[in-house]
Amino acid sequence: MKNSLLLFIAFFLLQFTILAQQGWFWQNPIPPGNSFRSVKFVNETTGFAVGSDAMILKTTDAGNTWALQDIGYYSYLVDVEFVDENTGLVLDLYNGRIFKTIDAGESWFLVADLEDYTYWDMFFISDNIGWISGYEYILKTTDGGLNWTQYFYHLEYDIDYLFFLNDQIGWAIANNYSSFLTIVLKTTNGGYTWNEYQQLNIPDLQSLYFIDSMNGFAVGTDGTLSGDGGYIWKTTNGGISWNTLFVGIRCNDIKFVNSMIGYAVGVNGTIIKTTNGGSSWSYLLSGVDNNLTSISLIGLDYGWSVGSLGTIIKTTNSGQDWILLSGEPNQRMYSIDFANQYKGIAVGQGGKILRTSNSGQNWDVTVSSSSSWALFSVSFPDSQHIWASGYDGEVIHSSDGGNIWIQQNSGISTPLRSIYFINNQTGWAAGNGGIILKTTNGGNNWFQLNTGTTRRFYTVFFLNSNYGWAAGSYTNMIRTIDGGSTWQPLTVPGSHSFKSMFFLNENLGWLVDGTTNGIGSILKTTDGGITWLIQLDIPYYVFNDVYFKNENIGWVIGRFGQIWHTTDGGNNWILQDDVIFNELHSIAHCETDELWIAGNYEIILYSNDGGIPVELISFIAYTKEHSIILEWETATEKNNQGFVIKRKHNYADWEEIGFVPGHGTTAESQHYSFTDNDVNFGRYEYRLKQIDYDGSFEYSKIVEVEAGTPTEFSLEQNYPNPFNPSTKIRYSVPQSSNVVIKVFDILGNEIETLVNEEKSVGTYEINWHAERLPSGVYFYRLQAGSFVETKKMV
């Protein structure tokens, strides 16, 4: 047995369709370095992987190269299933959306839009029959995903995983978040009813796989909140009880090729294998930093596994060797700059240099610098000339757009953390020890300026040949109005470590600060830096870069993949939707509205509009006379065609009841309203479907409101139905009456009295628990005076 990882690293040069509604999009690396949740191969060459940020990747060459696919929607995709080489589905974790392809992933369409909930897993046994599980529910479809029926509900269960042998026999993993017990659910009639088997000796399950109706395997953790310990269990009685086979590393997924050969994958890049039906397991791979979440097997030889940080690995020899297909790019990109909308350069850790000549559709690794440590800053003043500075006083220069790089003699050996050129002759470099260097002949000669300080500089910025600023640690900031010949110290309130600055003119500028004294700050000046106003403070935070398009619209980036945006000069800052969790270091701009951001793990993000979304800042509903009024407000809008109004009455399905046009693209707040005149008594839910001009859309949160008073007795259908073990029964009383509600079995025997008391005018709801009763058909009956109504429940 070999325990090796063959690092076949490729940087894939792919064009891909941008998801218009989200605003910020991956350009590098491809595949993206964000997390994968599921992988599925349909044959030895064609496979799909899904994960965060609405990511669907497809390969047709066994995983050597991958193409990003566009579903026109931003979310976290948690599972991918293919029933044949052409027909597949992906499941959205949070919003109940299921996307489908019937042409091998060339195009995707929304096949189902379920209630906003948490959905964990999906399993299809044929073109038409499939199930999904999630928070409290198991749903089933018999028409390929168009319609879904609830067949299991438990108020305290989180149902994480599904596995079906055929259209009748299947299992699910449930966790009771009240008692913290693990439950194995089993059905033998296609999901109509489920038997529950509590597992007192199993703390947590992540995945399961059955060889036949009796023999199955499961993997999970040791139940601790921290640590990497875990188990593999086996059942020989169809999931009723389980025996421990393996104690070791925590695994997240398990698959078998046949009754003897199986694989499990988990934390720390661990892959283990059995060749004797689970009696013993051998480590094939371990020690990789990433967490493997899913594995797909084709025949005895081929397997692929995916995980966090964009990891994709494969084997072609039954697991003896594993080839790393992606996930290896791990350098921090500290700085990025664009000469125009096409040509850009990013530099970073290990002296790495990435280059693009087509707006970032492709990023190539150009010749790295001699530095084995880091390049901290890059300046790209025209389409040919580039300078970068870094560790040990390194300055490198290219005069042909980044093809060839030449070392320049800076004359110092301390780190130069920022470099800025205003043209191909004049530039400045700043760094440790209060050093600022200047050149007026393209870097052939550098001379040191007298800054009056020995404190470290992180950033230097010049408007023109005269006006410039430098800032750094210990609230160190200076200004020049004569190109650096003389410098004026500036006073900034507080204790700061300044990371970056941006000035629009000689007076108006912004400054960002990393965590010093427990606070990260954004500051603004309107008098060239003489006085500063703190606009935003974030405890234990680091702001790394700032850019303003004009006096109102600007962006700041920092830790945790966060992008902050303002439309009023920084008086108010809005945190845009998180794109990643990696730290972001640098913003680049050009003569158009396009922006680029570089950060850890060689990530480069792109936006053609700065990621300005349709920002919904309020949405309310209230009753007025015999109507319901909806009101909502947006902070900004981008490409907004308008809002579809969707309504749900009591427990009916969502229906479309109107449309309100949007304001296209605007940075100003907009107010909207809609009146629903077609209302009766009962509970109403509303949500907005915001649609862009390109057809992409997003849903708002749901608002609820009670409308009117009942005008007649009514008994509604219980919900959910079928149910196990509890359901809700809703009824309405138009006048004070003695109300009796009873439950009967199919033979007419009275089972239980749910209500027997005087009720005033109103709408009521009962939550009936039926744990002690066997599965089957029951009837519930409401009687109030001469009014009698009976309904059936399962």
Tab-separated table of C-alpha atoms in Angstrom, residues 71 73 90 92 95-100 108-114 145-146 689 697 699:
chain	number	residue	atom	x	y	z
A	71	ILE	CA	-27.422	28.860	-12.398
A	73	TYR	CA	-28.682	32.534	-8.508
A	90	VAL	CA	-28.519	20.550	-7.204
A	92	ASP	CA	-29.779	24.949	-2.162
A	95	ASN	CA	-33.832	28.724	0.510
A	96	GLY	CA	-35.373	25.488	-0.707
A	97	ARG	CA	-34.466	25.923	-4.354
A	98	ILE	CA	-33.699	22.978	-6.579
A	99	PHE	CA	-32.035	23.486	-9.957
A	100	LYS	CA	-32.107	20.873	-12.692
A	108	TRP	CA	-29.752	24.805	-15.455
A	109	PHE	CA	-33.302	25.820	-14.613
A	110	LEU	CA	-35.204	26.300	-11.374
A	111	VAL	CA	-37.395	23.227	-11.041
A	112	ALA	CA	-38.702	23.834	-7.494
A	113	ASP	CA	-38.857	26.761	-5.099
A	114	LEU	CA	-39.765	25.345	-1.689
A	145	GLY	CA	-38.653	17.590	-8.802
A	146	LEU	CA	-41.546	19.708	-10.052
A	689	LYS	CA	-39.037	38.259	-5.454
A	697	PHE	CA	-33.633	37.038	-8.885
A	699	TYR	CA	-36.112	36.461	-2.398
